[in-house]
Coordinates of C-alpha atoms in Angstrom, one line a residue:
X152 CA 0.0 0.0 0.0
X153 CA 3.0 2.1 1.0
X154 CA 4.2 1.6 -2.4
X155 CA 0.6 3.0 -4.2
X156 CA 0.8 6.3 -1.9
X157 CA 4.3 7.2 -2.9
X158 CA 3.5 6.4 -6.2
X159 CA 0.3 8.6 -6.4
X160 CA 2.1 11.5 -4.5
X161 CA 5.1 11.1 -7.2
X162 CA 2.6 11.4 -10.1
X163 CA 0.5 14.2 -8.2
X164 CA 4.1 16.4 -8.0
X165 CA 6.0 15.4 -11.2
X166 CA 5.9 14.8 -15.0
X167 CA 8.3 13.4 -17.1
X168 CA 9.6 15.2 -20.5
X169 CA 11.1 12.9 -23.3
X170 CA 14.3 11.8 -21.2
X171 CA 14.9 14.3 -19.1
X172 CA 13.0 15.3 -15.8
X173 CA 10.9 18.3 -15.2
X174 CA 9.6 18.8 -12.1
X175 CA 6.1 20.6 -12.2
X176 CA 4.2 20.6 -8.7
X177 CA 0.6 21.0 -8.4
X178 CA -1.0 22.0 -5.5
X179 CA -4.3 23.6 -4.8
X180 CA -4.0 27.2 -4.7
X181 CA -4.9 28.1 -1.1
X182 CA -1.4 25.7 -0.2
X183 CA 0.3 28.4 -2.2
X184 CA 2.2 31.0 0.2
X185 CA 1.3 33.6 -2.7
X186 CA -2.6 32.8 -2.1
X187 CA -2.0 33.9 1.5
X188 CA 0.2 36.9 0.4
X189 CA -2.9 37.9 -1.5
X190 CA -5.4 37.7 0.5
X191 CA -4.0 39.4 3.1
X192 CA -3.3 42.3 0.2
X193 CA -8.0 42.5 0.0
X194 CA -9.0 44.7 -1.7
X195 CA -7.2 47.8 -1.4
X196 CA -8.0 49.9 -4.7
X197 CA -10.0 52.8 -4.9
X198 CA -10.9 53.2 -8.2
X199 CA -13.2 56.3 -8.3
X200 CA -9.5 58.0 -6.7
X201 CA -6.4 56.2 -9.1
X202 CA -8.7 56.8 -12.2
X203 CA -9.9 60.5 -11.8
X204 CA -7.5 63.5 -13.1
X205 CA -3.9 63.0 -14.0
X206 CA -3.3 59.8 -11.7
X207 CA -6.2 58.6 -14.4
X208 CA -4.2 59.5 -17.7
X209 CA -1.0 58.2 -16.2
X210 CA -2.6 55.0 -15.5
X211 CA -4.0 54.4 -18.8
X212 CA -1.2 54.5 -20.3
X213 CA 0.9 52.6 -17.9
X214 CA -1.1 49.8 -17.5
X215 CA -1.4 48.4 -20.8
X216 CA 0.5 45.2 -22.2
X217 CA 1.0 44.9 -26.0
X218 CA -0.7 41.4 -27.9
X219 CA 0.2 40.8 -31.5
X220 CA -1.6 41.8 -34.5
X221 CA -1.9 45.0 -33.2
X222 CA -3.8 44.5 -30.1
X223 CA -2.9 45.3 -26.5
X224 CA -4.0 44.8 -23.3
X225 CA -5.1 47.5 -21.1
X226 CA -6.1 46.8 -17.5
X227 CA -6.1 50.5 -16.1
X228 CA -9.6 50.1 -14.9
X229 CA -8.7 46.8 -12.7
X230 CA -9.0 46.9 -8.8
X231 CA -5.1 46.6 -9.0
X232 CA -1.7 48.4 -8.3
X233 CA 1.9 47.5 -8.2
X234 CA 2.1 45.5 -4.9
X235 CA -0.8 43.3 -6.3
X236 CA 0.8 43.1 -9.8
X237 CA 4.0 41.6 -7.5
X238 CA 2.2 39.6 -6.2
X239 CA 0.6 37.9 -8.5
X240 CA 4.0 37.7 -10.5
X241 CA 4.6 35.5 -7.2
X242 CA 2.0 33.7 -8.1
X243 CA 2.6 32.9 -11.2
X244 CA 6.1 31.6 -10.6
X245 CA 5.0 29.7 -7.9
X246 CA 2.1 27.8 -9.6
X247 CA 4.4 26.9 -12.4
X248 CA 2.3 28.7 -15.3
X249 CA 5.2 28.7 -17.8
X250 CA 6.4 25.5 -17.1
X251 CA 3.2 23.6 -17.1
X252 CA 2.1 25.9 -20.0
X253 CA 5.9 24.4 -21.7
X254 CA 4.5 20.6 -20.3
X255 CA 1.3 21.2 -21.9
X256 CA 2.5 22.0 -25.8
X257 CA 5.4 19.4 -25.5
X258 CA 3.1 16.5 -25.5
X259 CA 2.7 15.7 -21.6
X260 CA -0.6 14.3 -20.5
X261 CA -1.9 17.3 -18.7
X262 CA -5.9 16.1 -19.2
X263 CA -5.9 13.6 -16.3
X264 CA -9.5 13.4 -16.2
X265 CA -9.9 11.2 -19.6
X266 CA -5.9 10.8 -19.7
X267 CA -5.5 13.1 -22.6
X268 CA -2.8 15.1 -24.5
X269 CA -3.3 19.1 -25.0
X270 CA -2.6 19.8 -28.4
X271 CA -4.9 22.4 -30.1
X272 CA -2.1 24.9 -30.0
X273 CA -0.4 22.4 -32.7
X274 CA -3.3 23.1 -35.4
X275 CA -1.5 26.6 -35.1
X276 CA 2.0 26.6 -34.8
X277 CA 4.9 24.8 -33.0
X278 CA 6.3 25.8 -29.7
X279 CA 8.3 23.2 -28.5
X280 CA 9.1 19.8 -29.4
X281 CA 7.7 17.4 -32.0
X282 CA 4.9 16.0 -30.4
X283 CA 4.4 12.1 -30.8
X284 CA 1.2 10.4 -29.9
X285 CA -0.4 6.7 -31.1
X286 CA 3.2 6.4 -33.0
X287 CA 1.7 9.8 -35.6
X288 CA 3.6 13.1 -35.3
X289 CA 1.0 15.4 -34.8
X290 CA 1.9 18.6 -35.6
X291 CA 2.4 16.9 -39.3
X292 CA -1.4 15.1 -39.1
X293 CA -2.6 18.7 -38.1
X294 CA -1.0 20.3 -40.9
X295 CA -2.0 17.4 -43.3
X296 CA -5.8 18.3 -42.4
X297 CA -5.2 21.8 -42.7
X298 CA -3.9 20.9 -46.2
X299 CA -6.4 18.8 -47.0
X300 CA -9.0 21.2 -46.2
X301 CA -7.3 24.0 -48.6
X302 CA -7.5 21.7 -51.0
X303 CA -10.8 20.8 -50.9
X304 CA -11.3 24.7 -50.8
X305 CA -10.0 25.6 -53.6
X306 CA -11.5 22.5 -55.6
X307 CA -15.1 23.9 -54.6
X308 CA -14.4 27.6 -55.5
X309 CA -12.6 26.8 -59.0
X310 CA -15.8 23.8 -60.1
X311 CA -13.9 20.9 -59.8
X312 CA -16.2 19.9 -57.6
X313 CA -19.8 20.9 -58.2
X314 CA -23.5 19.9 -57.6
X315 CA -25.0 16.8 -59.8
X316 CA -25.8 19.2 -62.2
X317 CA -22.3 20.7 -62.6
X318 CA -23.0 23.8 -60.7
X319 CA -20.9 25.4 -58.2
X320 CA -22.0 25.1 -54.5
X321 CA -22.7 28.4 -53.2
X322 CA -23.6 28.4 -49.6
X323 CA -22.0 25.8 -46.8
X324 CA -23.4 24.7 -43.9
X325 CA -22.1 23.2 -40.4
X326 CA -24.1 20.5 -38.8
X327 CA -22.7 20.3 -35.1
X328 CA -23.5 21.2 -31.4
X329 CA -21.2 22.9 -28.9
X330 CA -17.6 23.4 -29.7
X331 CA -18.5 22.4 -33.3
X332 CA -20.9 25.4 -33.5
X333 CA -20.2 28.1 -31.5
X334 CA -16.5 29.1 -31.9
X335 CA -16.7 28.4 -35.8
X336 CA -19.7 30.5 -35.9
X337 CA -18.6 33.3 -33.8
X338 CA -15.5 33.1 -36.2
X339 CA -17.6 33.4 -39.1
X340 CA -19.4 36.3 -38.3
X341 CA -16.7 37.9 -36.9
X342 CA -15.0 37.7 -40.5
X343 CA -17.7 37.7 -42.9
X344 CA -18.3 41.7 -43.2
X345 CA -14.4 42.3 -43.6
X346 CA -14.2 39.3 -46.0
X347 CA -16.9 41.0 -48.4
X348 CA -15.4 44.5 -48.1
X349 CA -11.8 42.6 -48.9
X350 CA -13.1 40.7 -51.9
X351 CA -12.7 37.1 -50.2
X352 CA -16.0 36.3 -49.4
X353 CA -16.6 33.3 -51.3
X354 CA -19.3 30.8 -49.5
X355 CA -22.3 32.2 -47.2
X356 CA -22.2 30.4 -44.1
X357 CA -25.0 28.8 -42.2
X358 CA -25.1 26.9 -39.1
X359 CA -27.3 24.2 -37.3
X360 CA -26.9 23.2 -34.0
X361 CA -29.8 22.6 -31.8
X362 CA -31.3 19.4 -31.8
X363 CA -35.1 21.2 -32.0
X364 CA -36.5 20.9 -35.5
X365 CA -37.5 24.6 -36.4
X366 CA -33.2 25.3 -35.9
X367 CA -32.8 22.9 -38.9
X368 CA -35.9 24.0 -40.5
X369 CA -35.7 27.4 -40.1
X370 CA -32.2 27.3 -42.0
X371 CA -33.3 24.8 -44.7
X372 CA -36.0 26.9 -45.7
X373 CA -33.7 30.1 -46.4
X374 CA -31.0 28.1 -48.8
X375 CA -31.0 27.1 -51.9
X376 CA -30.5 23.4 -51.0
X377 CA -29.4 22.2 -54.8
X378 CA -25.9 24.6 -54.3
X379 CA -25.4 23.9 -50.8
X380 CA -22.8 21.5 -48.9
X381 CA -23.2 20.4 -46.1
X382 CA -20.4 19.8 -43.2
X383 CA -20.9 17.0 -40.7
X384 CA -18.9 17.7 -37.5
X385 CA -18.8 14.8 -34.8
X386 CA -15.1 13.6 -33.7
X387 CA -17.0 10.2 -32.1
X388 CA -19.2 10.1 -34.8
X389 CA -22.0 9.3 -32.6
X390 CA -23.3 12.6 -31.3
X391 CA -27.3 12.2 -30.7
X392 CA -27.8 15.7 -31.6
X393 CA -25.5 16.1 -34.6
X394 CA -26.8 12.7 -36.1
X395 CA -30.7 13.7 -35.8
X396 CA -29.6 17.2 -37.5
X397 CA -27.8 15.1 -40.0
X398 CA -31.0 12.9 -40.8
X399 CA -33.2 15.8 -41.2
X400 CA -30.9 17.5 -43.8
X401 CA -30.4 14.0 -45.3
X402 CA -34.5 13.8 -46.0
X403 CA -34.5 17.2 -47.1
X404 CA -31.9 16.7 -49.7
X405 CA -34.0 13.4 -51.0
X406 CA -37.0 15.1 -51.0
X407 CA -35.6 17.7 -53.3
X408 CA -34.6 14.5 -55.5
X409 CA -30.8 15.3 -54.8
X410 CA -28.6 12.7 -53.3
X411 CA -27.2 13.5 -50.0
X412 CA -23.4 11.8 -50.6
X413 CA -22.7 14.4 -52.9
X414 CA -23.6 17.6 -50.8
X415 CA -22.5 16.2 -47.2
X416 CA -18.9 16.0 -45.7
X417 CA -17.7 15.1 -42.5
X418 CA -15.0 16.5 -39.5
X419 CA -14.6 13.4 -37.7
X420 CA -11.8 11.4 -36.3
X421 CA -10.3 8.6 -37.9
X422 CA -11.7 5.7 -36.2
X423 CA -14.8 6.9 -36.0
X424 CA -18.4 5.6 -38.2
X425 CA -17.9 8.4 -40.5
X426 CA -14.5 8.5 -41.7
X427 CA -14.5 6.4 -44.8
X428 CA -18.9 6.3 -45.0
X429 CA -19.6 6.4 -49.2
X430 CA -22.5 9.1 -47.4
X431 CA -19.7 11.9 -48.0
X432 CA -17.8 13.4 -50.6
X433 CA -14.8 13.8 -48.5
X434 CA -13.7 13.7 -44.9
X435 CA -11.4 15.4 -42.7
X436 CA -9.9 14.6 -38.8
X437 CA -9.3 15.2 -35.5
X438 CA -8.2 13.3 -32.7
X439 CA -9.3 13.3 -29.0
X440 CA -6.8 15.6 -28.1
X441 CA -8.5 18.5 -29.3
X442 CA -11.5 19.4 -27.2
X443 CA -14.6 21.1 -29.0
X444 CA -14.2 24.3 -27.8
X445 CA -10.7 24.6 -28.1
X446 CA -11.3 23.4 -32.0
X447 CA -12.2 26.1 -33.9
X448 CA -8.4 26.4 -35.2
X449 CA -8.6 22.8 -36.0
X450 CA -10.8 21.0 -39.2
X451 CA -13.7 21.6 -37.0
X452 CA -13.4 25.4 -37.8
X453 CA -10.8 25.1 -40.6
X454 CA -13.5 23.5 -43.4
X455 CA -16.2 25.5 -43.1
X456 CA -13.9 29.1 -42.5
X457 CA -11.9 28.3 -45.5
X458 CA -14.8 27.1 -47.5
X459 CA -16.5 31.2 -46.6
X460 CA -13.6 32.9 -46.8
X461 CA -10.8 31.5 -48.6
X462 CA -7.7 29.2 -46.9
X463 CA -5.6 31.8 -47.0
X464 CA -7.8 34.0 -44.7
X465 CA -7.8 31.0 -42.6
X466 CA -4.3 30.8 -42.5
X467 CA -4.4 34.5 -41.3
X468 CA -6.7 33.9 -39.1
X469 CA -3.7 30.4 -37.5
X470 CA -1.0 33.1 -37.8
X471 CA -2.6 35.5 -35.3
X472 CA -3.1 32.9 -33.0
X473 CA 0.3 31.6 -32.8
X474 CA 1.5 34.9 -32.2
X475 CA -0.4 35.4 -29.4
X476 CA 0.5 31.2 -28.0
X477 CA 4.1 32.5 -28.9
X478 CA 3.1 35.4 -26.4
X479 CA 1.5 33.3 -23.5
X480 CA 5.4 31.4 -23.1
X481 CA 6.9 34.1 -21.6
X482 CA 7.4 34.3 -17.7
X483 CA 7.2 38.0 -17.8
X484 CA 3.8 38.5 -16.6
X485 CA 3.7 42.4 -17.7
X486 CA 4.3 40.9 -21.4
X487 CA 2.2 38.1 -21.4
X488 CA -1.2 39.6 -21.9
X489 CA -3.4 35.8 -21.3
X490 CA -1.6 35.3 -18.5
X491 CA -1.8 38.4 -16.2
X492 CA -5.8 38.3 -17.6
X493 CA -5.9 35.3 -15.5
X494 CA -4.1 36.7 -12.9
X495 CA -6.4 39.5 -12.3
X496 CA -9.4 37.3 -12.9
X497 CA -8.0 35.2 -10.0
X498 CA -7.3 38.2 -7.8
X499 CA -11.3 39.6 -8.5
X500 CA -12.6 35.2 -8.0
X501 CA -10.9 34.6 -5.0
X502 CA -9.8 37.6 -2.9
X503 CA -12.4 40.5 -4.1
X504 CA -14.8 37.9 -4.1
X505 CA -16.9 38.7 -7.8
X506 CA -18.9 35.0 -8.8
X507 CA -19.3 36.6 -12.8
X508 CA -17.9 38.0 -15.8
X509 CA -19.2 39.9 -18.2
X510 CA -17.6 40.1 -22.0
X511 CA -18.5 42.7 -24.1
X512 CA -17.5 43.3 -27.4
X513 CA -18.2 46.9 -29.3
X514 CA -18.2 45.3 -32.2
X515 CA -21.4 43.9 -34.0
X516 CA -19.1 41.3 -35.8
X517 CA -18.5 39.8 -32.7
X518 CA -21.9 39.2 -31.8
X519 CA -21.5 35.4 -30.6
X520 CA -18.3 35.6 -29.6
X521 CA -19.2 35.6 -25.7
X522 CA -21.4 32.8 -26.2
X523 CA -18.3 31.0 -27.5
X524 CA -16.7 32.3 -24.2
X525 CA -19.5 30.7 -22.2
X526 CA -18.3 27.1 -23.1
X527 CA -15.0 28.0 -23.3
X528 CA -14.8 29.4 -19.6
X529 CA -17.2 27.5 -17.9
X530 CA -16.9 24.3 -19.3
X531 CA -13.2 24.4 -19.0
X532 CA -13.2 25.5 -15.3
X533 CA -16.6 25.0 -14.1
X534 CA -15.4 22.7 -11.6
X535 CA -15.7 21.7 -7.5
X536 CA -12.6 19.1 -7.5
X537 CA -8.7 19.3 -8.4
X538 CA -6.6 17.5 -11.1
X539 CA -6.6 14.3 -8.5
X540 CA -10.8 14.3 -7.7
X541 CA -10.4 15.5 -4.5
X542 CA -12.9 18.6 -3.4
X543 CA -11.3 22.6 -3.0
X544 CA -12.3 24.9 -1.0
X545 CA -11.8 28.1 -2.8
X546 CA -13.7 29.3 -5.7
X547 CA -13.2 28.3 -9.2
X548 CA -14.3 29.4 -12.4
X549 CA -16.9 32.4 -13.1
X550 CA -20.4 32.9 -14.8
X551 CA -20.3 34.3 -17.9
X552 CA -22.3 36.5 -20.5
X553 CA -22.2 39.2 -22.5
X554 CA -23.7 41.5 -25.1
X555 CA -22.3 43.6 -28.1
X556 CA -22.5 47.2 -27.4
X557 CA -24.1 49.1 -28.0
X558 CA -26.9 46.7 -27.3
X559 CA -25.8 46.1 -23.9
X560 CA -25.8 49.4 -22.5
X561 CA -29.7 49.2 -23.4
X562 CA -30.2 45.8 -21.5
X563 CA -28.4 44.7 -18.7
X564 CA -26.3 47.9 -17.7
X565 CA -28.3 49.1 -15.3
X566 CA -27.4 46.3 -13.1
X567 CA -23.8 46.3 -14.0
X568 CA -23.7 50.3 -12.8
X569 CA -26.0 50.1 -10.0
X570 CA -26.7 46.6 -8.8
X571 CA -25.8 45.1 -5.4
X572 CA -23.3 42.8 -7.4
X573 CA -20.1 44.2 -8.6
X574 CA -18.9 42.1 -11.9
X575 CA -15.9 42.6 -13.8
X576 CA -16.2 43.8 -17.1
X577 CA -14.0 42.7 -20.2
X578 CA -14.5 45.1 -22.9
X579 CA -13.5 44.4 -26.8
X580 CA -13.1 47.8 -29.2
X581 CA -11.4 48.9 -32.6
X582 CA -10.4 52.4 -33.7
X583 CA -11.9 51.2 -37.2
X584 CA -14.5 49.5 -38.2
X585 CA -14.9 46.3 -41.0
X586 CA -16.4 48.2 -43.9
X587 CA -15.4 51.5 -43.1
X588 CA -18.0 53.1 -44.8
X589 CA -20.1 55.8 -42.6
X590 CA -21.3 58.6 -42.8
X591 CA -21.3 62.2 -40.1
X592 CA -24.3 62.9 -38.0
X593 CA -24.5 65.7 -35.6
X594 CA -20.6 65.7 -36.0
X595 CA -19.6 62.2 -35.6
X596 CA -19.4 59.1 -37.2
X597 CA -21.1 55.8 -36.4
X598 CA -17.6 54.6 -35.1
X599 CA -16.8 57.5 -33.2
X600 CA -20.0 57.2 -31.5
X601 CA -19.3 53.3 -30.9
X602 CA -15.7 54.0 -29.6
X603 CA -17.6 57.1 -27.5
X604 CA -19.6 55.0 -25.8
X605 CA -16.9 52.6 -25.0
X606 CA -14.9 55.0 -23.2
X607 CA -17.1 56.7 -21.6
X608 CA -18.6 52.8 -20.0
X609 CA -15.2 52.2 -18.6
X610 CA -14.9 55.9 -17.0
X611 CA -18.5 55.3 -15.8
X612 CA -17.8 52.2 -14.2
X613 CA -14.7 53.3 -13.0
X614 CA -15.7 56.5 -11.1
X615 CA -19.2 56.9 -10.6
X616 CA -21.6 60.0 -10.2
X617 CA -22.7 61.9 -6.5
X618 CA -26.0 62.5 -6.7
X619 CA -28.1 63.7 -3.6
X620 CA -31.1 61.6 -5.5
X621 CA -30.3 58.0 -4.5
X622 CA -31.6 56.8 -8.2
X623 CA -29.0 59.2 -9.7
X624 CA -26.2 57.7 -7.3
X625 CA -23.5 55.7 -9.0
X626 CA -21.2 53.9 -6.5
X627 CA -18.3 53.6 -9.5
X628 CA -15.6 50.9 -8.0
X629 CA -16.9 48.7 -11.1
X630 CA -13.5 47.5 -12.4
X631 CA -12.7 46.8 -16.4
X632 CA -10.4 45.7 -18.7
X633 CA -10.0 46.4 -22.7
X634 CA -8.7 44.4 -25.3
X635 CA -8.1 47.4 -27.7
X636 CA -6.8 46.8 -32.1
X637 CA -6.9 49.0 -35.1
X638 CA -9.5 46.8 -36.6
X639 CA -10.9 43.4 -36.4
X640 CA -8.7 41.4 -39.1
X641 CA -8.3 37.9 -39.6
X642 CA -5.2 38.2 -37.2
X643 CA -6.6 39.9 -34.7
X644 CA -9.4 37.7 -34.6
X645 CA -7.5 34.3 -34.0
X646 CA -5.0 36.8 -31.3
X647 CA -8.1 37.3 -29.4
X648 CA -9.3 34.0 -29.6
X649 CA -5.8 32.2 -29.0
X650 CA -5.7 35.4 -25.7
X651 CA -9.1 33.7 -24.5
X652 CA -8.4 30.1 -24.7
X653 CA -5.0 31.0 -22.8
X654 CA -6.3 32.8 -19.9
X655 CA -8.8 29.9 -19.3
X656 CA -5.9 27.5 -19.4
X657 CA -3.6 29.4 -17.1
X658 CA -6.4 29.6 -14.4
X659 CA -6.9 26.1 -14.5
X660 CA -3.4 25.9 -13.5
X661 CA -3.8 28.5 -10.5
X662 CA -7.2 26.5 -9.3
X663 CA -5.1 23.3 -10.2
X664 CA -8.1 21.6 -11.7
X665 CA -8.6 19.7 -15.2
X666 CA -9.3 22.4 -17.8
X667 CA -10.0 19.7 -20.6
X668 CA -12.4 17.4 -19.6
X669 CA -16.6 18.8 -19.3
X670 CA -18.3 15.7 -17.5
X671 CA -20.6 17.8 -16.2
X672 CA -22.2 17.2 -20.1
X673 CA -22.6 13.7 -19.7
X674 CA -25.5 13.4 -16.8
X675 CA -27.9 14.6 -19.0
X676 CA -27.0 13.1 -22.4
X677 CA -27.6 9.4 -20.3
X678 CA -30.6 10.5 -18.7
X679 CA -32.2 11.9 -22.4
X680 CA -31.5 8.7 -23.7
X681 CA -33.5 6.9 -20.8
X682 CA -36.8 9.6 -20.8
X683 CA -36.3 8.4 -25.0
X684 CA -36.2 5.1 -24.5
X685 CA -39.4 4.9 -21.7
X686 CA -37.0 3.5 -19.3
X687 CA -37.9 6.2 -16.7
X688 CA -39.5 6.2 -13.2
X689 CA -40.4 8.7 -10.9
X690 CA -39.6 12.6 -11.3
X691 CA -38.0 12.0 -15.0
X692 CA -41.2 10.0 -15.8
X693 CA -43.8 12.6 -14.8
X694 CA -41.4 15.2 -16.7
X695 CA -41.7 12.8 -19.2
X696 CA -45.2 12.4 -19.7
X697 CA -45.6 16.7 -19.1
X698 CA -43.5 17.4 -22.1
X699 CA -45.7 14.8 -24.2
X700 CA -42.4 12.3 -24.8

């Protein structure tokens, strides 16, 4: 038994790198002496004070940290100041981020909840070492698929490969649920208005996802079904949801007398039902070490995005995120922009106390990019136990949501400025917008209005109003942060994505829980397929029999 306990301890402390030894400790983060060191820190920022006057305008321009493509960083607005950025440089040496950031993109198995590799930062560019896995180098797979994909492209938008009737396909459309919609989607629509005002807009884009018939419908019935292809996108091949979506496009197509094997592809993995099915025209991989929401850079987003827009806007789109993984290496915490996001986020989770996050974008583009945040964050570190199973006692990851602004600022601002909860505030904006076409009203353009508006939020939240009237009263104290670019490119797309997926990643690592495993997806999957096949009792079967099943 002795043996078993040393050996558990050993694997809870240390991982091996191809021959050598690295020694990477994880601990929960209240055993870290930094945890303490920060708590005993509170909060101790007035932000109506630091960001009024000149302290203000210094701090603005102090407290910024350049990304690539463009972007920076700027956390003036944050309930934080030099001894907390210290400490939280503390932190970060302490919990290892660089080295189990370096573990992670060298191949070690850092998903110990299903045993897994890491590896969607390899659909984008290499870091370290060759990675080998199931005897396949996988930097060269992911790079094959990519290849294959550009291919396949290019062969749609020359005619080589058309319709039954010879015609060119003009609209594509993604079949898939979670990770296989919503980052690909938010992608899309992030992209499409520059593509079309950049002449590479090649493909409109569609999407169906939910498993309730008026999604699939409702997108059906606005296509023109003979000239559109159809992506399949399940890496099991057995998704309930995906396949029933799948079917109902598949009877659609026959009812239109048009044969569904030569409008339909698949994004699967290679061992899976689909990947050599006569039901599609082609198919493309991925492997289990590429979670769904971390796939948008991988086939799952690279078909249908190079299919829209052109590979080589794709590839734009891989070279801004690499830049910014390239970025999230470095120790320095004032110049890696994902990690002293996650920082602060930790700071405002577990010392000031704030349970939510909200993400907004002032940019219409970016519409359903917090969605894609939703999963991303909360599937990745919605969780109550560590890397090992056992419970912590601290809390982990936040609630998110979010709006576009200006929309925002018409719904759910009022309880962001006055509301008893105080919830950070991560703010997106460009100097330019996609089309740059607008026009002057009452002395300013639409964008100048937009980037108005997003200034004067973060100053808002920031300092607050007096007011004698108690309804007129703004406390201020509300704490922000801005991701700030030029314009929203390709690039600067995949740097803010790639930022994102990084800050999720290194707070994992703080929490020291398993960013890369979602069971908490599974419960209800079983239990729908019980209620579906009348094997129910109880509760579930009076639920049942109210929703008619």
């Amino acid at each position: 038994m002795k043996c078993c306990a040393d050996l558990h301890l050993f694997m809870r402390c240390s991982i091996f790198r191809k021959g050598d030894f690295l020694m990477v400790v994880w601990k929960n983060f209240d055993e870290l002496d930094s945890y303490k060191k920060l708590n005993e820190l509170g909060d101790r920022v007035d932000l109506p004070a630091v960001m009024s006057g000149a302290s203000g305008e210094k701090r603005v321009a102090g407290y910024s940290v350049p990304m690539s493509s463009g972007l920076s960083y700027n956390f003036a607005s944050k309930k934080v100041d030099d001894e907390v950025l210290g400490v939280l440089s503390e932190l970060a040496a302490e919990a290892q981020l660089t080295d189990k950031f370096a573990a992670l993109y060298n191949g070690e198995m850092i998903n110990t909840g299903e045993k897994r590799l890491v590896l969607h930062q390899l659909c984008r560019g290499q870091l370290g070492s060759d990675v080998i896995a199931d005897g396949v180098n996988k930097r060269e797979f992911y790079l094959a698929q990519q290849h294959s994909a550009a291919a396949f492209a290019r062969k749609v938008h020359s005619g080589e490969i058309t319709n039954a009737n010879g015609e060119k396909f003009t609209t594509v459309v993604q079949i898939g649920i979670g990770g296989s919609d919503l980052g690909p989607r938010a992608v899309y629509l992030a992209l499409e208005n520059w593509a079309r005002k950049n002449d590479t807009f090649r493909m409109e884009a569609r999407f169906i996802s939910n498993v309730d018939p008026d999604d699939a419908a409702a997108v059906l019935g606005a296509i023109d079904i003979a000239h559109t292809l159809f992506i399949l996108v399940s890496k099991s091949g057995t998704t309930l949801e995906t396949l029933t979506n799948e079917s109902f496009v598949k009877a659609a197509l026959k009812n239109a007398g048009l044969d569904p094997a030569k409008h339909m592809v698949a994004v699967t993995s290679e061992t899976s039902p689909l990947a050599k099915s006569s039901d599609y025209l082609a198919a493309f991989f991925m492997d289990d070490y590429i979670g769904g929401r971390y796939s948008s850079s991988s086939a799952v987003g690279g078909v249908v995005l190079s299919l829209a827009f052109g590979p080589e806007v794709f590839a734009r789109f891989l070279d801004g995120a690499a830049a910014e993984d390239r970025l999230a290496a470095n120790p320095d915490i004032l110049k890696n922009p994902a990690m002293l996001d996650a920082l602060i986020g930790v700071y405002e989770r577990n010392v000031l106390g704030f349970a939510s996050t909200a993400v907004l974008p002032y940019s219409q583009a970016m519409s359903r990019f917090p969605a894609h945040l939703q999963q991303l964050d909360m599937e990745s570190n919605g969780k109550s136990v560590n890397r090992f199973g056992e419970p912590v006692s601290y809390k982990t990851g936040p609630a998110i949501f979010g709006e576009p602004g200006t929309n925002g600022q018409h719904s759910f601002y009022q309880l962001l400025h006055q509301g008893t909860d105080i919830i950070p505030l991560q703010f997106i904006g460009f100097r330019r917008s996609q089309a740059e076409t607008d026009v002057v009203i009452q002395d300013s353009t639409s964008q100048q209005k937009l980037c108005a508006n997003v200034a004067a939020q973060i100053m808002a939240f920031a300092c607050g109003k007096d007011s004698e009237d108690k309804n007129k009263y703004f406390a201020g104290g509300r704490p922000s942060s801005i991701i700030v670019g030029e314009q929203l490119t390709p690039e600067a797309m995949g740097a803010i994505l790639a930022h994102f997926e990084n800050k999720v990643m290194f707070q994992g690592f703080v929490w020291n829980i398993n960013s890369f495993d979602q069971e908490g997806v599974q419960l209800g999957k079983v239990l729908a397929k019980k209620v579906l096949a009348h094997e129910t009792d109880g509760a579930l079967k009076a639920y049942s029999d109210l929703l008619g099943i």
